[in-house]
Tab-separated table of C-alpha atoms in Angstrom:
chain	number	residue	atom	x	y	z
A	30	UNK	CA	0.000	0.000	0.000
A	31	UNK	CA	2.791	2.494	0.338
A	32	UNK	CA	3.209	2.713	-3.500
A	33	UNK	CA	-0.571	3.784	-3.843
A	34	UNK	CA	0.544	6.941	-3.763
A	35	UNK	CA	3.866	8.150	-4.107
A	36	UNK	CA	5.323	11.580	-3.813
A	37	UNK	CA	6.470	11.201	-7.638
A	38	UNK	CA	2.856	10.083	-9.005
A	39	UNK	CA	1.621	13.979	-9.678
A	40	UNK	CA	5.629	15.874	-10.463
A	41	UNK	CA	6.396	14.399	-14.245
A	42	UNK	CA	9.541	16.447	-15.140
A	43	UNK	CA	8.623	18.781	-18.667
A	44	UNK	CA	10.880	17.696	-21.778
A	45	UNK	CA	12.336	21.135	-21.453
A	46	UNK	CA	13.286	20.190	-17.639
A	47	UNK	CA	14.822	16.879	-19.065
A	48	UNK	CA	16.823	18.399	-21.362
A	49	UNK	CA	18.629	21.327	-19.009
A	50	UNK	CA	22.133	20.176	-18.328
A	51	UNK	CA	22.451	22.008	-15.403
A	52	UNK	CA	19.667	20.374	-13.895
A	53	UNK	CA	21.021	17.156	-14.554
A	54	UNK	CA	24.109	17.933	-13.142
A	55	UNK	CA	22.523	19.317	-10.114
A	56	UNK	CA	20.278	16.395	-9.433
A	57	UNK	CA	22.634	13.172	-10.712
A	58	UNK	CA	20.632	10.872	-8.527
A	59	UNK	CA	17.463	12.191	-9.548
A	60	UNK	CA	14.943	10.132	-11.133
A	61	UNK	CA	14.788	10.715	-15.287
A	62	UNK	CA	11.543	11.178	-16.675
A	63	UNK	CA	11.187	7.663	-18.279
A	64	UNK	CA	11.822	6.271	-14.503
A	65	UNK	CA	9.309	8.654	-12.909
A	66	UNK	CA	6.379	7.659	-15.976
A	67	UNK	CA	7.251	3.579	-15.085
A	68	UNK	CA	6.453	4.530	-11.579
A	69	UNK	CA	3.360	6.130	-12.093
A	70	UNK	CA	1.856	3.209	-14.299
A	71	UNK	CA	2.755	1.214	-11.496
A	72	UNK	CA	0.752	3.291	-9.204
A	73	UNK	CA	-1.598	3.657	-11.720
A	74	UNK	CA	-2.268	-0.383	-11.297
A	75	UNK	CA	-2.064	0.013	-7.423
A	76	UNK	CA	-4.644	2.303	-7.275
A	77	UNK	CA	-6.766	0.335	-9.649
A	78	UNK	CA	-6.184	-2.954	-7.174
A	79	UNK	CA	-7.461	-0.736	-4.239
A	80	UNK	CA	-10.016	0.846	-5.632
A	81	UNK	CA	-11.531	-3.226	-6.354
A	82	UNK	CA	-10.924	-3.546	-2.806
A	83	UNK	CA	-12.465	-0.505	-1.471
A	84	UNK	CA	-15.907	-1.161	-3.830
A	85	UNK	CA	-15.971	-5.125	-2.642
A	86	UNK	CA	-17.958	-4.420	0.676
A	87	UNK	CA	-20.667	-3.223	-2.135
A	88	UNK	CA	-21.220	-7.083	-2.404
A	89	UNK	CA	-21.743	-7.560	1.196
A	90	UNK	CA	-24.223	-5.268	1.680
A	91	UNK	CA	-27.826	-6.407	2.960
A	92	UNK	CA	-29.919	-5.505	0.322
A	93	UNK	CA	-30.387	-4.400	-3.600
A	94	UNK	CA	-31.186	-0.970	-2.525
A	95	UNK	CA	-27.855	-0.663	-0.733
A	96	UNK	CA	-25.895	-1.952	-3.091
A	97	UNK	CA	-27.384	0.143	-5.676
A	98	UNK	CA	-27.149	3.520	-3.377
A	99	UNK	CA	-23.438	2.534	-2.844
A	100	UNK	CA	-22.852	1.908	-6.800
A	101	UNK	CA	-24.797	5.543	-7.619
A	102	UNK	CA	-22.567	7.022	-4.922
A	103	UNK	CA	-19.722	6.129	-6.045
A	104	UNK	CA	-20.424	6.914	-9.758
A	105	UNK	CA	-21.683	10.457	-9.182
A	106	UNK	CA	-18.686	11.379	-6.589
A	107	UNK	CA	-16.633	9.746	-9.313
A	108	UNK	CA	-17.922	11.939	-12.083
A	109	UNK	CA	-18.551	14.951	-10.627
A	110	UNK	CA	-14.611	14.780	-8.356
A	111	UNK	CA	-12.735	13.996	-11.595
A	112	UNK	CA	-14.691	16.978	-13.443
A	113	UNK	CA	-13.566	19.131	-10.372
A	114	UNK	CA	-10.146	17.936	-10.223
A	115	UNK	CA	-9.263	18.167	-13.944
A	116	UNK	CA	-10.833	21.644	-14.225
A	117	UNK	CA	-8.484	25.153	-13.666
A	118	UNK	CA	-4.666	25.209	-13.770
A	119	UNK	CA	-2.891	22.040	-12.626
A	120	UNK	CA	-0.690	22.939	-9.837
A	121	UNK	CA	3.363	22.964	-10.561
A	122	UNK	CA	3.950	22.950	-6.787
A	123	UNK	CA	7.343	21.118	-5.453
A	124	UNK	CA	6.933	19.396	-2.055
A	125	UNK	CA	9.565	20.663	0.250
A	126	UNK	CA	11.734	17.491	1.755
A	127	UNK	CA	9.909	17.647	4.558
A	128	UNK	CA	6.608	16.592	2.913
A	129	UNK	CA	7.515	14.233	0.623
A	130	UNK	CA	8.900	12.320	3.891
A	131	UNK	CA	5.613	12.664	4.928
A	132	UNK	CA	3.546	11.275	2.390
A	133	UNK	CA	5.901	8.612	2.166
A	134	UNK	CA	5.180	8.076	6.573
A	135	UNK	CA	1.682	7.973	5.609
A	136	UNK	CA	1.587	5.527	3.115
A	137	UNK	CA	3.785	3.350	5.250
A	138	UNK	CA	1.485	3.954	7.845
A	139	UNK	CA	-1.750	2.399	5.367
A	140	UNK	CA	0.436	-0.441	5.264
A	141	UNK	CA	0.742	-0.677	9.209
A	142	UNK	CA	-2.802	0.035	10.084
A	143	UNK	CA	-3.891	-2.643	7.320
A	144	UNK	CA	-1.793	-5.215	8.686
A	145	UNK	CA	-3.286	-4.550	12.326
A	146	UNK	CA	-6.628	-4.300	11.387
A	147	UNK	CA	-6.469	-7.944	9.217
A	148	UNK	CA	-4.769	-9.430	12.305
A	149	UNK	CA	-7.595	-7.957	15.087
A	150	UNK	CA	-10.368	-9.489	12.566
A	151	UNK	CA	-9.249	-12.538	12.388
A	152	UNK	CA	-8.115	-12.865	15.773
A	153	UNK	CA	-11.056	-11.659	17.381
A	154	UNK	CA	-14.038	-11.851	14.256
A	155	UNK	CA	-14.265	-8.040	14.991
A	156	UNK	CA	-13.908	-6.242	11.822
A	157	UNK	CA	-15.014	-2.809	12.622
A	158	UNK	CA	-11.440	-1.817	13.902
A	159	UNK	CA	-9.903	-2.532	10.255
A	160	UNK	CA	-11.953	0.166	8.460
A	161	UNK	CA	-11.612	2.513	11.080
A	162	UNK	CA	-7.403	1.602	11.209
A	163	UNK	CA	-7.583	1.584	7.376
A	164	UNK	CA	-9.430	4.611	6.721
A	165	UNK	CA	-8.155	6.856	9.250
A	166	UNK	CA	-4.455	6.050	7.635
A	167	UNK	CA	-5.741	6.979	4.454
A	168	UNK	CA	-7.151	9.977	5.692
A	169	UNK	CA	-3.748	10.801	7.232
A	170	UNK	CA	-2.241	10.381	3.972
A	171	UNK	CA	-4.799	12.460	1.668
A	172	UNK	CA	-3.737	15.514	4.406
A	173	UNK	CA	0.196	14.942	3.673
A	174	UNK	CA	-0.701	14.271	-0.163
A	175	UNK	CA	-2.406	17.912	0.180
A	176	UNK	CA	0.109	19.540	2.240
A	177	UNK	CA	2.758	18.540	-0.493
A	178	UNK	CA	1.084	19.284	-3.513
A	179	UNK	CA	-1.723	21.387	-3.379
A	180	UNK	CA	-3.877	19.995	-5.630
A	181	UNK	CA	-8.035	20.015	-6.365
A	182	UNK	CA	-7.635	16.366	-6.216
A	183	UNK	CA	-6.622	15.803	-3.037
A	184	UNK	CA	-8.990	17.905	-1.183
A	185	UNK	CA	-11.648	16.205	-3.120
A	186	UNK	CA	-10.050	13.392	-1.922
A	187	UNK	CA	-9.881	14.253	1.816
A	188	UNK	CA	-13.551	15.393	1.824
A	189	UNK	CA	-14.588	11.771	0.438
A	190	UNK	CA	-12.359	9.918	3.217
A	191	UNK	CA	-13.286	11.969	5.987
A	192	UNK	CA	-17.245	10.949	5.316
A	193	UNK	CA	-16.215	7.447	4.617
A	194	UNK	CA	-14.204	7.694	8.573
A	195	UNK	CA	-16.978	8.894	10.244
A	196	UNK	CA	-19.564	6.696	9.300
A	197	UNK	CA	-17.355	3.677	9.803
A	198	UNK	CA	-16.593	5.255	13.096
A	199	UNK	CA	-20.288	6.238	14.611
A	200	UNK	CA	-22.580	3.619	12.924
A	201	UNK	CA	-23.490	0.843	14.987
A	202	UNK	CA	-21.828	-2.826	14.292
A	203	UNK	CA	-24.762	-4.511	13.440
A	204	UNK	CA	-24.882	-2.040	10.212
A	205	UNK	CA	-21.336	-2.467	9.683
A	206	UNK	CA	-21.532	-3.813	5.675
A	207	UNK	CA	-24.124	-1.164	4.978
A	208	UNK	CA	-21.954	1.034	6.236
A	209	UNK	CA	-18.637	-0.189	5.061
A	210	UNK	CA	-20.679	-0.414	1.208
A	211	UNK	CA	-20.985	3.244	1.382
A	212	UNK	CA	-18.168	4.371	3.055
A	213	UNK	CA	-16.567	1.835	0.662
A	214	UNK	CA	-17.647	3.848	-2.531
A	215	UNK	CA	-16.428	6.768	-1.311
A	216	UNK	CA	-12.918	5.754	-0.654
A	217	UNK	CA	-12.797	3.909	-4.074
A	218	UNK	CA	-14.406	6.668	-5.790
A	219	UNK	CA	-10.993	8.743	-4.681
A	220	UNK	CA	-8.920	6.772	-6.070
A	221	UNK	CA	-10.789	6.310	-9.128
A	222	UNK	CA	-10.624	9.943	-9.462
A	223	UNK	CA	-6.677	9.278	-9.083
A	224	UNK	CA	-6.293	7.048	-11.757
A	225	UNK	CA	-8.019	9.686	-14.174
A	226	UNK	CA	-6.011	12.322	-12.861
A	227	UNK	CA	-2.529	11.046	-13.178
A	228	UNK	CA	-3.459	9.145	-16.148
A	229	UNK	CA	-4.545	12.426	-17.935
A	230	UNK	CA	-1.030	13.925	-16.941
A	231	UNK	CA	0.908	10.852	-18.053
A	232	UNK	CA	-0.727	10.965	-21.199
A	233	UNK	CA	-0.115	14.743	-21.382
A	234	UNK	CA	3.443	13.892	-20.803
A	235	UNK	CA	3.900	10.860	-23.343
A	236	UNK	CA	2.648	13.099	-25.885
A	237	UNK	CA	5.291	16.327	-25.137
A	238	UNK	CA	7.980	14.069	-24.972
Protein backbone atom coordinates (compact mmCIF):
# COMPACT_ATOMS: atom_id res chain seq x y z
CA UNK A 1 0.00 0.00 0.00
CA UNK A 2 2.79 2.49 0.34
CA UNK A 3 3.21 2.71 -3.50
CA UNK A 4 -0.57 3.78 -3.84
CA UNK A 5 0.54 6.94 -3.76
CA UNK A 6 3.87 8.15 -4.11
CA UNK A 7 5.32 11.58 -3.81
CA UNK A 8 6.47 11.20 -7.64
CA UNK A 9 2.86 10.08 -9.01
CA UNK A 10 1.62 13.98 -9.68
CA UNK A 11 5.63 15.87 -10.46
CA UNK A 12 6.40 14.40 -14.24
CA UNK A 13 9.54 16.45 -15.14
CA UNK A 14 8.62 18.78 -18.67
CA UNK A 15 10.88 17.70 -21.78
CA UNK A 16 12.34 21.14 -21.45
CA UNK A 17 13.29 20.19 -17.64
CA UNK A 18 14.82 16.88 -19.07
CA UNK A 19 16.82 18.40 -21.36
CA UNK A 20 18.63 21.33 -19.01
CA UNK A 21 22.13 20.18 -18.33
CA UNK A 22 22.45 22.01 -15.40
CA UNK A 23 19.67 20.37 -13.89
CA UNK A 24 21.02 17.16 -14.55
CA UNK A 25 24.11 17.93 -13.14
CA UNK A 26 22.52 19.32 -10.11
CA UNK A 27 20.28 16.40 -9.43
CA UNK A 28 22.63 13.17 -10.71
CA UNK A 29 20.63 10.87 -8.53
CA UNK A 30 17.46 12.19 -9.55
CA UNK A 31 14.94 10.13 -11.13
CA UNK A 32 14.79 10.71 -15.29
CA UNK A 33 11.54 11.18 -16.68
CA UNK A 34 11.19 7.66 -18.28
CA UNK A 35 11.82 6.27 -14.50
CA UNK A 36 9.31 8.65 -12.91
CA UNK A 37 6.38 7.66 -15.98
CA UNK A 38 7.25 3.58 -15.09
CA UNK A 39 6.45 4.53 -11.58
CA UNK A 40 3.36 6.13 -12.09
CA UNK A 41 1.86 3.21 -14.30
CA UNK A 42 2.76 1.21 -11.50
CA UNK A 43 0.75 3.29 -9.20
CA UNK A 44 -1.60 3.66 -11.72
CA UNK A 45 -2.27 -0.38 -11.30
CA UNK A 46 -2.06 0.01 -7.42
CA UNK A 47 -4.64 2.30 -7.28
CA UNK A 48 -6.77 0.34 -9.65
CA UNK A 49 -6.18 -2.95 -7.17
CA UNK A 50 -7.46 -0.74 -4.24
CA UNK A 51 -10.02 0.85 -5.63
CA UNK A 52 -11.53 -3.23 -6.35
CA UNK A 53 -10.92 -3.55 -2.81
CA UNK A 54 -12.46 -0.51 -1.47
CA UNK A 55 -15.91 -1.16 -3.83
CA UNK A 56 -15.97 -5.12 -2.64
CA UNK A 57 -17.96 -4.42 0.68
CA UNK A 58 -20.67 -3.22 -2.13
CA UNK A 59 -21.22 -7.08 -2.40
CA UNK A 60 -21.74 -7.56 1.20
CA UNK A 61 -24.22 -5.27 1.68
CA UNK A 62 -27.83 -6.41 2.96
CA UNK A 63 -29.92 -5.51 0.32
CA UNK A 64 -30.39 -4.40 -3.60
CA UNK A 65 -31.19 -0.97 -2.53
CA UNK A 66 -27.85 -0.66 -0.73
CA UNK A 67 -25.89 -1.95 -3.09
CA UNK A 68 -27.38 0.14 -5.68
CA UNK A 69 -27.15 3.52 -3.38
CA UNK A 70 -23.44 2.53 -2.84
CA UNK A 71 -22.85 1.91 -6.80
CA UNK A 72 -24.80 5.54 -7.62
CA UNK A 73 -22.57 7.02 -4.92
CA UNK A 74 -19.72 6.13 -6.05
CA UNK A 75 -20.42 6.91 -9.76
CA UNK A 76 -21.68 10.46 -9.18
CA UNK A 77 -18.69 11.38 -6.59
CA UNK A 78 -16.63 9.75 -9.31
CA UNK A 79 -17.92 11.94 -12.08
CA UNK A 80 -18.55 14.95 -10.63
CA UNK A 81 -14.61 14.78 -8.36
CA UNK A 82 -12.73 14.00 -11.60
CA UNK A 83 -14.69 16.98 -13.44
CA UNK A 84 -13.57 19.13 -10.37
CA UNK A 85 -10.15 17.94 -10.22
CA UNK A 86 -9.26 18.17 -13.94
CA UNK A 87 -10.83 21.64 -14.23
CA UNK A 88 -8.48 25.15 -13.67
CA UNK A 89 -4.67 25.21 -13.77
CA UNK A 90 -2.89 22.04 -12.63
CA UNK A 91 -0.69 22.94 -9.84
CA UNK A 92 3.36 22.96 -10.56
CA UNK A 93 3.95 22.95 -6.79
CA UNK A 94 7.34 21.12 -5.45
CA UNK A 95 6.93 19.40 -2.05
CA UNK A 96 9.57 20.66 0.25
CA UNK A 97 11.73 17.49 1.75
CA UNK A 98 9.91 17.65 4.56
CA UNK A 99 6.61 16.59 2.91
CA UNK A 100 7.52 14.23 0.62
CA UNK A 101 8.90 12.32 3.89
CA UNK A 102 5.61 12.66 4.93
CA UNK A 103 3.55 11.27 2.39
CA UNK A 104 5.90 8.61 2.17
CA UNK A 105 5.18 8.08 6.57
CA UNK A 106 1.68 7.97 5.61
CA UNK A 107 1.59 5.53 3.11
CA UNK A 108 3.78 3.35 5.25
CA UNK A 109 1.48 3.95 7.84
CA UNK A 110 -1.75 2.40 5.37
CA UNK A 111 0.44 -0.44 5.26
CA UNK A 112 0.74 -0.68 9.21
CA UNK A 113 -2.80 0.04 10.08
CA UNK A 114 -3.89 -2.64 7.32
CA UNK A 115 -1.79 -5.22 8.69
CA UNK A 116 -3.29 -4.55 12.33
CA UNK A 117 -6.63 -4.30 11.39
CA UNK A 118 -6.47 -7.94 9.22
CA UNK A 119 -4.77 -9.43 12.31
CA UNK A 120 -7.59 -7.96 15.09
CA UNK A 121 -10.37 -9.49 12.57
CA UNK A 122 -9.25 -12.54 12.39
CA UNK A 123 -8.11 -12.86 15.77
CA UNK A 124 -11.06 -11.66 17.38
CA UNK A 125 -14.04 -11.85 14.26
CA UNK A 126 -14.27 -8.04 14.99
CA UNK A 127 -13.91 -6.24 11.82
CA UNK A 128 -15.01 -2.81 12.62
CA UNK A 129 -11.44 -1.82 13.90
CA UNK A 130 -9.90 -2.53 10.26
CA UNK A 131 -11.95 0.17 8.46
CA UNK A 132 -11.61 2.51 11.08
CA UNK A 133 -7.40 1.60 11.21
CA UNK A 134 -7.58 1.58 7.38
CA UNK A 135 -9.43 4.61 6.72
CA UNK A 136 -8.16 6.86 9.25
CA UNK A 137 -4.46 6.05 7.63
CA UNK A 138 -5.74 6.98 4.45
CA UNK A 139 -7.15 9.98 5.69
CA UNK A 140 -3.75 10.80 7.23
CA UNK A 141 -2.24 10.38 3.97
CA UNK A 142 -4.80 12.46 1.67
CA UNK A 143 -3.74 15.51 4.41
CA UNK A 144 0.20 14.94 3.67
CA UNK A 145 -0.70 14.27 -0.16
CA UNK A 146 -2.41 17.91 0.18
CA UNK A 147 0.11 19.54 2.24
CA UNK A 148 2.76 18.54 -0.49
CA UNK A 149 1.08 19.28 -3.51
CA UNK A 150 -1.72 21.39 -3.38
CA UNK A 151 -3.88 19.99 -5.63
CA UNK A 152 -8.03 20.01 -6.36
CA UNK A 153 -7.63 16.37 -6.22
CA UNK A 154 -6.62 15.80 -3.04
CA UNK A 155 -8.99 17.91 -1.18
CA UNK A 156 -11.65 16.20 -3.12
CA UNK A 157 -10.05 13.39 -1.92
CA UNK A 158 -9.88 14.25 1.82
CA UNK A 159 -13.55 15.39 1.82
CA UNK A 160 -14.59 11.77 0.44
CA UNK A 161 -12.36 9.92 3.22
CA UNK A 162 -13.29 11.97 5.99
CA UNK A 163 -17.25 10.95 5.32
CA UNK A 164 -16.22 7.45 4.62
CA UNK A 165 -14.20 7.69 8.57
CA UNK A 166 -16.98 8.89 10.24
CA UNK A 167 -19.56 6.70 9.30
CA UNK A 168 -17.36 3.68 9.80
CA UNK A 169 -16.59 5.25 13.10
CA UNK A 170 -20.29 6.24 14.61
CA UNK A 171 -22.58 3.62 12.92
CA UNK A 172 -23.49 0.84 14.99
CA UNK A 173 -21.83 -2.83 14.29
CA UNK A 174 -24.76 -4.51 13.44
CA UNK A 175 -24.88 -2.04 10.21
CA UNK A 176 -21.34 -2.47 9.68
CA UNK A 177 -21.53 -3.81 5.67
CA UNK A 178 -24.12 -1.16 4.98
CA UNK A 179 -21.95 1.03 6.24
CA UNK A 180 -18.64 -0.19 5.06
CA UNK A 181 -20.68 -0.41 1.21
CA UNK A 182 -20.99 3.24 1.38
CA UNK A 183 -18.17 4.37 3.05
CA UNK A 184 -16.57 1.83 0.66
CA UNK A 185 -17.65 3.85 -2.53
CA UNK A 186 -16.43 6.77 -1.31
CA UNK A 187 -12.92 5.75 -0.65
CA UNK A 188 -12.80 3.91 -4.07
CA UNK A 189 -14.41 6.67 -5.79
CA UNK A 190 -10.99 8.74 -4.68
CA UNK A 191 -8.92 6.77 -6.07
CA UNK A 192 -10.79 6.31 -9.13
CA UNK A 193 -10.62 9.94 -9.46
CA UNK A 194 -6.68 9.28 -9.08
CA UNK A 195 -6.29 7.05 -11.76
CA UNK A 196 -8.02 9.69 -14.17
CA UNK A 197 -6.01 12.32 -12.86
CA UNK A 198 -2.53 11.05 -13.18
CA UNK A 199 -3.46 9.15 -16.15
CA UNK A 200 -4.54 12.43 -17.93
CA UNK A 201 -1.03 13.93 -16.94
CA UNK A 202 0.91 10.85 -18.05
CA UNK A 203 -0.73 10.96 -21.20
CA UNK A 204 -0.12 14.74 -21.38
CA UNK A 205 3.44 13.89 -20.80
CA UNK A 206 3.90 10.86 -23.34
CA UNK A 207 2.65 13.10 -25.88
CA UNK A 208 5.29 16.33 -25.14
CA UNK A 209 7.98 14.07 -24.97
Amino acid sequence: MDQAHSPETFRIPSPEESRLPQESAARKDAPTGAQIRARIRQNVIMLCMFTIVYLVPIGLASSMRMRLLAIGIFLAVLIVGSAIALTGTPSRRIPTSRAEKCVGLTAFGESIAAIVGLIVGFVTGNWWPFGVLLLGSVALHFISLAVAFFRRADYIAIACIFISLTMAIVNPLETLWDSWAIAGALAAASTAMYVIVIGRSLRHSNSSS
